[in-house]
CSV table of C-alpha atoms in Angstrom, one decimal:
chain,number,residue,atom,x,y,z
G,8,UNK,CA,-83.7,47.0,16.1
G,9,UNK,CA,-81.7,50.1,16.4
G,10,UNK,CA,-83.2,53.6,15.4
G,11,UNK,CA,-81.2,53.0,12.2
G,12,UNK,CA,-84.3,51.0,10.8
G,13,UNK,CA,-86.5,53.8,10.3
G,14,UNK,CA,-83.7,55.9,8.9
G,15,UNK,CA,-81.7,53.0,6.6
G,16,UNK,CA,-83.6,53.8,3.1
G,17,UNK,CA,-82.4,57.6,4.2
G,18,UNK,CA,-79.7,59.8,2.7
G,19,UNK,CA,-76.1,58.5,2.9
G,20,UNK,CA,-75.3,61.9,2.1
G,21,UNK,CA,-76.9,64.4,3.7
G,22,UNK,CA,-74.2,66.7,4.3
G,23,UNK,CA,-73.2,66.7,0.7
G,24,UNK,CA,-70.0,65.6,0.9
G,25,UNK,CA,-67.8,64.2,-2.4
G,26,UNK,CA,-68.0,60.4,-2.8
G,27,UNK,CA,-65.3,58.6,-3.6
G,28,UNK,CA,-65.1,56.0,-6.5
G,29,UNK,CA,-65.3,52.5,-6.7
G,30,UNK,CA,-65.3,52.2,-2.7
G,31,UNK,CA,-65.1,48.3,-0.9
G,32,UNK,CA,-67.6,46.2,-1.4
G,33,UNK,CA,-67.8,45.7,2.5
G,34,UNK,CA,-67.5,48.1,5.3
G,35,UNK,CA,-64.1,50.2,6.0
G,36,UNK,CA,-62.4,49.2,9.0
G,37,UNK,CA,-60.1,52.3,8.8
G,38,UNK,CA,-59.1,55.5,6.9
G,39,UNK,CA,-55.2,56.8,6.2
G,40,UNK,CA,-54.1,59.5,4.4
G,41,UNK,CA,-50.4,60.0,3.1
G,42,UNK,CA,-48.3,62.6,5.3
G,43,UNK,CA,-46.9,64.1,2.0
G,44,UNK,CA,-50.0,63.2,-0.2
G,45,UNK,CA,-53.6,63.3,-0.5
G,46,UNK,CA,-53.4,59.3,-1.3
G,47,UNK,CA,-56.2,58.4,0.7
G,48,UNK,CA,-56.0,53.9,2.3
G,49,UNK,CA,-59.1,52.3,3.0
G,50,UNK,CA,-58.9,49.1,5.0
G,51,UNK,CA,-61.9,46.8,4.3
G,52,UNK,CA,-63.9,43.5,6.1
G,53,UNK,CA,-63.5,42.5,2.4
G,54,UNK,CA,-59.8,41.3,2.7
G,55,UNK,CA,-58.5,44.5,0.9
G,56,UNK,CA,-56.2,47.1,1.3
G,57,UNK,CA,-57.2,50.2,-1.8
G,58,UNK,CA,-56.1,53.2,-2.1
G,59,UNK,CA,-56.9,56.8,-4.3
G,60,UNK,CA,-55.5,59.4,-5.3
G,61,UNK,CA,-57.6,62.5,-4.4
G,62,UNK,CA,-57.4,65.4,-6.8
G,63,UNK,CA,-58.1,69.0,-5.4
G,64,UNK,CA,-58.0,71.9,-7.4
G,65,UNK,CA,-60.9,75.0,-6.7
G,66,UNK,CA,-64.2,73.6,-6.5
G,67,UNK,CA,-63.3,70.2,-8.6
G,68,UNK,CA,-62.9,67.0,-6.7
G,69,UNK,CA,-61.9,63.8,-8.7
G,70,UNK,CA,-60.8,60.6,-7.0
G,71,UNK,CA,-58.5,58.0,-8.8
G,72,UNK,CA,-58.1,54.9,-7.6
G,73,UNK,CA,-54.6,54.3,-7.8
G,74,UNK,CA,-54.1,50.1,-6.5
G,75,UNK,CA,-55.0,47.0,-3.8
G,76,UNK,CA,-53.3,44.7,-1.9
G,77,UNK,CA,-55.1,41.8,0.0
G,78,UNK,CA,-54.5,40.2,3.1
G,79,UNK,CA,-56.2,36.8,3.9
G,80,UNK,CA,-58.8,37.8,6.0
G,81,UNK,CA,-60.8,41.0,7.1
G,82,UNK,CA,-58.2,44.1,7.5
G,83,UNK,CA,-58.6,46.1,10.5
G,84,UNK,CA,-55.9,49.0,10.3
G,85,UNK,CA,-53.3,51.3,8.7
G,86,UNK,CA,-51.0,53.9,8.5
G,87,UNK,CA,-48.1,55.3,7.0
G,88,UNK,CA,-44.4,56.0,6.9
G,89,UNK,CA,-43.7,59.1,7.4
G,90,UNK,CA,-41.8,59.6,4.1
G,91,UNK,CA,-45.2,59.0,2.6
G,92,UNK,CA,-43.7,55.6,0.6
G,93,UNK,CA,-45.0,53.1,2.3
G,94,UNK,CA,-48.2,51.9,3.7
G,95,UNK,CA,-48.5,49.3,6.5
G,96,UNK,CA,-51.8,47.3,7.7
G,97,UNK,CA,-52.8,44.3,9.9
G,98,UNK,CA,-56.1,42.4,10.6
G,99,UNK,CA,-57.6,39.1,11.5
G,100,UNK,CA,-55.2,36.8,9.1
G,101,UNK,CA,-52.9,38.2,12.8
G,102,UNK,CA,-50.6,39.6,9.8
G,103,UNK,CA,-48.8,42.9,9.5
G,104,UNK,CA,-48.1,43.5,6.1
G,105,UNK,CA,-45.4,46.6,4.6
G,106,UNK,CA,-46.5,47.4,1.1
G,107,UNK,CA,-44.2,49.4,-0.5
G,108,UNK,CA,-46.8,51.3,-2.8
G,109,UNK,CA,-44.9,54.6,-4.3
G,110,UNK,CA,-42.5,52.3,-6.1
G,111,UNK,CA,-45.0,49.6,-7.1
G,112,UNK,CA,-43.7,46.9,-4.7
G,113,UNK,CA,-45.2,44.1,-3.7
G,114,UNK,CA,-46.8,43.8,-0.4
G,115,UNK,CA,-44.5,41.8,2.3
G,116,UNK,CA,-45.4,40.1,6.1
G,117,UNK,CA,-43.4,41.7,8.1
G,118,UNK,CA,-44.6,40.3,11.7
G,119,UNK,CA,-47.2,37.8,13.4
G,120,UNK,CA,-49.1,38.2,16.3
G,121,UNK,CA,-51.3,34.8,17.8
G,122,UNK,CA,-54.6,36.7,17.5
G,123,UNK,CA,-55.8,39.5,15.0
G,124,UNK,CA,-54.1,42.8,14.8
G,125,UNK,CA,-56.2,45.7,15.6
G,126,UNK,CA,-54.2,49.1,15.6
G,127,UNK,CA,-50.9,49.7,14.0
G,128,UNK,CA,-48.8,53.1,14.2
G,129,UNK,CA,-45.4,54.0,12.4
G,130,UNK,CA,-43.4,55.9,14.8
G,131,UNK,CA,-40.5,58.4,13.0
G,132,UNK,CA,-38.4,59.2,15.8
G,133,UNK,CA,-37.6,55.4,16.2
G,134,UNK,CA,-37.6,54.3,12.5
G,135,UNK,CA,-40.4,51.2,13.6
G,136,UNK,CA,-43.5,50.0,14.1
G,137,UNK,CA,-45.6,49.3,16.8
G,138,UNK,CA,-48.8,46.9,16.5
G,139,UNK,CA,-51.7,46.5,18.5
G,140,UNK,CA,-53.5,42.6,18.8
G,141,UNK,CA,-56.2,40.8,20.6
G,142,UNK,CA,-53.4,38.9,21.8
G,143,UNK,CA,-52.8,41.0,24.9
G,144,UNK,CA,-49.5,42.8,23.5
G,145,UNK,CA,-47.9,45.3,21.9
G,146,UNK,CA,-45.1,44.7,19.1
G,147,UNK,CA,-42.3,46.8,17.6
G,148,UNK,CA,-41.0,46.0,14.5
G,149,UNK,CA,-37.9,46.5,12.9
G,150,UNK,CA,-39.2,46.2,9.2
G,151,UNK,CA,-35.8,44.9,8.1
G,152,UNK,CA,-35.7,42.0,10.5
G,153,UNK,CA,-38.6,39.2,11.1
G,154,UNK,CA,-38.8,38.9,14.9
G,155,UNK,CA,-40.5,41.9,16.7
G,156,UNK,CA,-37.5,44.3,18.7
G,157,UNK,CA,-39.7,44.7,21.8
G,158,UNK,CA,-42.8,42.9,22.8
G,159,UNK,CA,-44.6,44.5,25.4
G,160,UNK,CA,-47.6,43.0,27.2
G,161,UNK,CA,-51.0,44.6,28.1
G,162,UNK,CA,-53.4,44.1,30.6
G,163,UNK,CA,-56.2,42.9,28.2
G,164,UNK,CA,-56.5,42.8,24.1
G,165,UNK,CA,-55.7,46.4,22.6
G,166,UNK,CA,-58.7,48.0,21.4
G,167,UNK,CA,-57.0,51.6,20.3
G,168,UNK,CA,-54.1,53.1,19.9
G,169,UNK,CA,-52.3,56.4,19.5
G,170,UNK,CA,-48.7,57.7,19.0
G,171,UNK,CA,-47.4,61.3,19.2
G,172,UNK,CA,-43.6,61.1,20.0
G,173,UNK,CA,-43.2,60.8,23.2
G,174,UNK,CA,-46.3,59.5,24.0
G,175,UNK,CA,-48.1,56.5,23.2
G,176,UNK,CA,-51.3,56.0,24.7
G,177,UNK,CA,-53.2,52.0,24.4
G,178,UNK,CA,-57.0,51.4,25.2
G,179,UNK,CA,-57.8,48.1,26.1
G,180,UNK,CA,-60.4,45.8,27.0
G,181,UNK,CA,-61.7,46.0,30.6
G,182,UNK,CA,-61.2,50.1,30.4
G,183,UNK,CA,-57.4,50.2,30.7
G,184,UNK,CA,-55.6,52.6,29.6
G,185,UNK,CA,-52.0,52.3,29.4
G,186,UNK,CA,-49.4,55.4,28.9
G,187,UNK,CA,-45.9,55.0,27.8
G,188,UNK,CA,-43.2,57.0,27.1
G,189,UNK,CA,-41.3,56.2,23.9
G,190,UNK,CA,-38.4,57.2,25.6
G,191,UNK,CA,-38.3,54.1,27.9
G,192,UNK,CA,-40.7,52.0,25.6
G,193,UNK,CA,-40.4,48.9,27.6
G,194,UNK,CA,-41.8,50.0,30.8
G,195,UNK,CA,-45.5,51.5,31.5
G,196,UNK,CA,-45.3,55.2,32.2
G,197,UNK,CA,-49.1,54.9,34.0
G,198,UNK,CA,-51.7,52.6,33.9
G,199,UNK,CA,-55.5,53.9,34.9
G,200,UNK,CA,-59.1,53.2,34.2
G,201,UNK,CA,-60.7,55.0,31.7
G,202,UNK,CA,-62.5,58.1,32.6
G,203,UNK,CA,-65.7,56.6,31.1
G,204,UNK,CA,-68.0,53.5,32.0
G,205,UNK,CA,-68.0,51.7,28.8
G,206,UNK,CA,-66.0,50.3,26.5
G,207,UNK,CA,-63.1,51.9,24.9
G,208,UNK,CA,-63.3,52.3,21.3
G,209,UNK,CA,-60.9,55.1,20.3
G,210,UNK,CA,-58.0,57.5,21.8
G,211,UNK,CA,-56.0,60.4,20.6
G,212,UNK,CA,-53.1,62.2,21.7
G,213,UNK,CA,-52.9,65.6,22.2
G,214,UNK,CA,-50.9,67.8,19.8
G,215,UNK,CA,-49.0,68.7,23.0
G,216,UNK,CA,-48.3,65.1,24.0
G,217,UNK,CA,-50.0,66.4,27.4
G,218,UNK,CA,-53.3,64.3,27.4
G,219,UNK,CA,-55.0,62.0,25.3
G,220,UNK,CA,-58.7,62.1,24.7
G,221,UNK,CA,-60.8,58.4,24.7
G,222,UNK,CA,-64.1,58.0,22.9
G,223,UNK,CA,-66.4,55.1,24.2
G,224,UNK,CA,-69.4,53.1,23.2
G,225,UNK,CA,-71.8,54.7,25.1
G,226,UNK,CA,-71.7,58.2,23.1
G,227,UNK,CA,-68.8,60.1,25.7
G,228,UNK,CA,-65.9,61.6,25.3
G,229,UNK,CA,-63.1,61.8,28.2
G,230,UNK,CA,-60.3,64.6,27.9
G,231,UNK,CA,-57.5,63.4,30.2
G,232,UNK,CA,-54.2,65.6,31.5
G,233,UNK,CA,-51.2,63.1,32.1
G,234,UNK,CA,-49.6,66.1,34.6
G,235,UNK,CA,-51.1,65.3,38.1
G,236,UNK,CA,-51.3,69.0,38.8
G,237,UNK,CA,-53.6,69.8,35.6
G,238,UNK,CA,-56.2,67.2,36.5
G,239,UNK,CA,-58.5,69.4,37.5
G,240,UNK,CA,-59.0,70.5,34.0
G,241,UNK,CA,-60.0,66.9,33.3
G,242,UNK,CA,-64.0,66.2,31.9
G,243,UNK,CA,-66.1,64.2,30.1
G,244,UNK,CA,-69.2,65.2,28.1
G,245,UNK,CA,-71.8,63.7,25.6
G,246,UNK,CA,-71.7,63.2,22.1
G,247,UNK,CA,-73.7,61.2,19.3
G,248,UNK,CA,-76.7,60.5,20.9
G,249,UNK,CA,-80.6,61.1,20.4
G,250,UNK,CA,-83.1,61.5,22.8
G,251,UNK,CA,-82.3,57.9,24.3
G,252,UNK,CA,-81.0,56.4,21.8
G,253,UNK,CA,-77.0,56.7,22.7
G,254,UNK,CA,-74.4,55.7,19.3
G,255,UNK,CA,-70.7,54.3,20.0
G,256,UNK,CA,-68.1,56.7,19.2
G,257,UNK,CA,-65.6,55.6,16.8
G,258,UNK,CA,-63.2,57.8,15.5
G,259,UNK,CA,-61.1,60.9,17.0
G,260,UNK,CA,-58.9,62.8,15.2
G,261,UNK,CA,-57.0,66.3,15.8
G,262,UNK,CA,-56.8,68.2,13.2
G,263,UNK,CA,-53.4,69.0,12.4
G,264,UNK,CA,-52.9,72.3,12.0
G,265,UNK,CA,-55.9,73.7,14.9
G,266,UNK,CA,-55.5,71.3,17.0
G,267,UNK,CA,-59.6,71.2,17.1
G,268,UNK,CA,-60.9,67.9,16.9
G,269,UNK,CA,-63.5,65.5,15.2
G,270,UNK,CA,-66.0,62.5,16.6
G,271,UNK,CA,-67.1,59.9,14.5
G,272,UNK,CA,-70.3,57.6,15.7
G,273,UNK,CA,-72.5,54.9,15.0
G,274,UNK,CA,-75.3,57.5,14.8
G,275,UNK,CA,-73.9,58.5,11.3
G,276,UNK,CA,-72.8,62.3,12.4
G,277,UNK,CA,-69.4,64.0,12.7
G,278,UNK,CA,-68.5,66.8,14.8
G,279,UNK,CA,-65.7,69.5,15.5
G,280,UNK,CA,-64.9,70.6,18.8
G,281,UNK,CA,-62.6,72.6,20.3
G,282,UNK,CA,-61.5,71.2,23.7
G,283,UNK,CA,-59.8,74.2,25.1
G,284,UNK,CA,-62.8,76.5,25.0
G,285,UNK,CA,-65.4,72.9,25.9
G,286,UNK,CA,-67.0,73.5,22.5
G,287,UNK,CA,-68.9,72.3,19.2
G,288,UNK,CA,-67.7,73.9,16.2
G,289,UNK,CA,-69.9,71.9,14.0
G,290,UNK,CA,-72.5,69.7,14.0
G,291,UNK,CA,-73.6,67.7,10.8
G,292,UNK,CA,-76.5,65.7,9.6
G,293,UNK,CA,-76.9,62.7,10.6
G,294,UNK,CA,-76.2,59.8,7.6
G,295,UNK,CA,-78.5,56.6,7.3
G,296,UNK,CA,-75.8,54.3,8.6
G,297,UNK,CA,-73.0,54.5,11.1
G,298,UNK,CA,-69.5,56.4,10.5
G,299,UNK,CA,-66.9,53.5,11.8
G,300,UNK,CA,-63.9,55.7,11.0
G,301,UNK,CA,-62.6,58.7,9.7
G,302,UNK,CA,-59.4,61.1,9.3
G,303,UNK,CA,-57.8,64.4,8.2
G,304,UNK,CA,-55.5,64.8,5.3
G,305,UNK,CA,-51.9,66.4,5.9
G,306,UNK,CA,-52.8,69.5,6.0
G,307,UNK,CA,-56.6,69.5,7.4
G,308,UNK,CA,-58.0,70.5,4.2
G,309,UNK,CA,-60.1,67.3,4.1
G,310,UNK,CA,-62.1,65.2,6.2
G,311,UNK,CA,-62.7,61.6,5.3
G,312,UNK,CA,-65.1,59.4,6.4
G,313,UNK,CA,-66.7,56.2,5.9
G,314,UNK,CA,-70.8,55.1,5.9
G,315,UNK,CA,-71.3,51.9,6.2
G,316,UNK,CA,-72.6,48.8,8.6
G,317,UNK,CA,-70.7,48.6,11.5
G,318,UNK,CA,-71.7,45.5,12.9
G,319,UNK,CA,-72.4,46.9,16.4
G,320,UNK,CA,-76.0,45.5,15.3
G,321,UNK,CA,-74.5,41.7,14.5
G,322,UNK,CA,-74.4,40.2,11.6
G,323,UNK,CA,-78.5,39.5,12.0
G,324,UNK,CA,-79.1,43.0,11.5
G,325,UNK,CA,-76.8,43.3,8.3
G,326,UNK,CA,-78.9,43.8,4.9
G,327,UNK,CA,-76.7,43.7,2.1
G,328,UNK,CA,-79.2,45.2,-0.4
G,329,UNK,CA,-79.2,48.5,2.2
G,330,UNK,CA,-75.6,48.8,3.5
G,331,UNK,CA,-73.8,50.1,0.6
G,332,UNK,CA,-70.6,51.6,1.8
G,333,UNK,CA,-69.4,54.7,1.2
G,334,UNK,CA,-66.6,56.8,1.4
G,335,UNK,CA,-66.7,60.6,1.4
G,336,UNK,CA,-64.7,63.7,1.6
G,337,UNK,CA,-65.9,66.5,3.7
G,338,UNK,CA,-63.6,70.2,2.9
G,339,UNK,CA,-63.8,71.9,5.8
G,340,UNK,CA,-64.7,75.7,6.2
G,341,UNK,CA,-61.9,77.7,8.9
G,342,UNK,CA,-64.7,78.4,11.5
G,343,UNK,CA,-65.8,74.9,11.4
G,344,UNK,CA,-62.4,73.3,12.6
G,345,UNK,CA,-60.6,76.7,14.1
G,346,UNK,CA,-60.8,76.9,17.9
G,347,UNK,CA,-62.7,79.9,19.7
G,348,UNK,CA,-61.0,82.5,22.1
G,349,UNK,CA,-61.7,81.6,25.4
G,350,UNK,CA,-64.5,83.8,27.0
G,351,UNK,CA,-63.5,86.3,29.8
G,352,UNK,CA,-60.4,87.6,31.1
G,353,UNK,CA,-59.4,84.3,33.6
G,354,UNK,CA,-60.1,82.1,30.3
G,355,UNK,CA,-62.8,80.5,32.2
G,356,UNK,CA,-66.1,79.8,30.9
């Protein structure tokens, strides 16, 4: 049993962070915030799509929910249009459905893959979407036209995904990663093995479209340089584990103004760090079950995250009357998510 037994009848809260009403009744496959909004998407194992409005003003915190949309199965992903109209999702019912929510629409399948969808990304600069499955390929869609515009192939089933125009970076099974360039979409730009041993669970490009980082299920985080000559500022380093016990980490996100970042992991903590100076700005408490996913809102103002079962454990090791989930909202303070000076005149450490 993992250390989470002795810990599971702890507090889901221990960082006092606001909880969010009427969360799923199953655990949150992934978190999206509008780009114009703070209308927060929660993806579910329940089927649904929800969504809240979250309500900032001083210390007072309120969150409305706002609407769902189902999709036959367990959803595994989201995002949205830039314009901040439209959200899009895909999961196990290999669906990727447009749901037009700002004007009340109705959601619509907009393409199919042959196995389930795991990561999906809107990207501005080329008015489509691109969609990650277990079906060994990427898709771009054309959301005014039924057949995918591009279908690219991967080594193995896509297990994350990340855009920042011009770079798109795709973690697969087997430790690929795979590097594109949005510019010529339908060729690989590199392909290498991940920096770490494990299993890829999450990447992130950097602000700067030079790098990516990749989190892994064996508590490690890789920062990677695309530029051959800035490799030597290439490293890895350990996160979310205790004594021996070592979590999976599951989220990365870059805050967007900073340009800090968060981890997410199966050991129930998140953490800031500031890559540039090889630092923790934060660390939190742990919660009594794992965080499988997490994000920033527009402006970085807010930090949501999910507590819940992740299944890492299997479904033996699932108790219902424990595993509530839960989604909270974490405001963070400057010095927690604002990056430190380098030390010393050469900026080395």
């Amino acid at each position: 049993m993992s250390a989470f037994a002795s810990t599971s009848s702890g507090n889901p809260n221990p960082n006092k962070s606001f909880e969010v009403s009427q969360p799923p009744n199953d655990s949150v496959s992934s978190l999206s915030f509008s780009p114009k909004s703070n209308i927060l998407v929660a993806t579910s194992w329940d089927n649904q799509v929800r969504c809240w409005e979250i309500v900032h003003s001083g210390l007072n915190v309120g969150s409305v929910p706002k609407a769902s949309v189902s999709h036959d199965q367990p959803v595994l992903c989201s995002t949205w249009k830039d314009d901040g109209t439209t959200v899009f999702s895909g999961g196990c019912d290999k669906q990727v459905k447009m749901w037009p929510l700002l004007s009340g629409g109705q959601p619509m399948t907009i393409g199919m893959h042959d196995a389930p969808v795991k990561e999906i990304a809107w990207i501005p600069e080329m008015n489509l979407l691109v969609s990650g499955s277990w079906d060994k390929t990427l898709k771009y869609w054309d959301t005014r036209q039924p057949n995918p515009v591009h279908t690219q192939l991967l080594p193995e089933r896509c297990y994350a995904l990340t855009v920042r125009y011009p770079l798109m970076v795709a973690g697969t099974a087997d430790r690929n990663v795979v590097v594109f360039n949005l510019q010529n979409p339908q060729t690989e730009f590199k392909r290498i093995i991940s920096p770490l041993k494990y299993q890829t669970r999450c990447v992130a490009a950097f602000p700067d479209q030079q790098g990516f980082l990749v989190g892994s299920i064996e508590g490690r985080v890789g920062v990677h340089h695309l530029d051959d000559a800035q490799q030597t500022k290439n490293f890895t380093f350990k996160c979310h584990r205790e004594g021996n016990e070592i979590y999976s980490v599951n989220s990365l996100n870059f805050h967007p103004i900073h340009h800090t970042f968060a981890t997410a992991g199966s050991d129930g903590a998140f953490n800031f760090w500031d890559k540039d100076s090889k630092q923790r700005l934060k660390a939190t408490s742990r919660c009594n079950q794992p965080i499988p996913c997490s994000t920033f809102n527009n402006d970085g103002s807010i930090f949501a995250y999910s507590v819940c079962y992740d299944w890492s454990k299997g479904a033996e090791n699932h108790n219902p009357a424990t595993s509530k989930t839960y989604i909270f909202l974490h405001f963070p303070q400057e010095s927690e998510v604002k990056g430190k000076p380098r030390t010393g005149a050469t900026g080395r450490k």
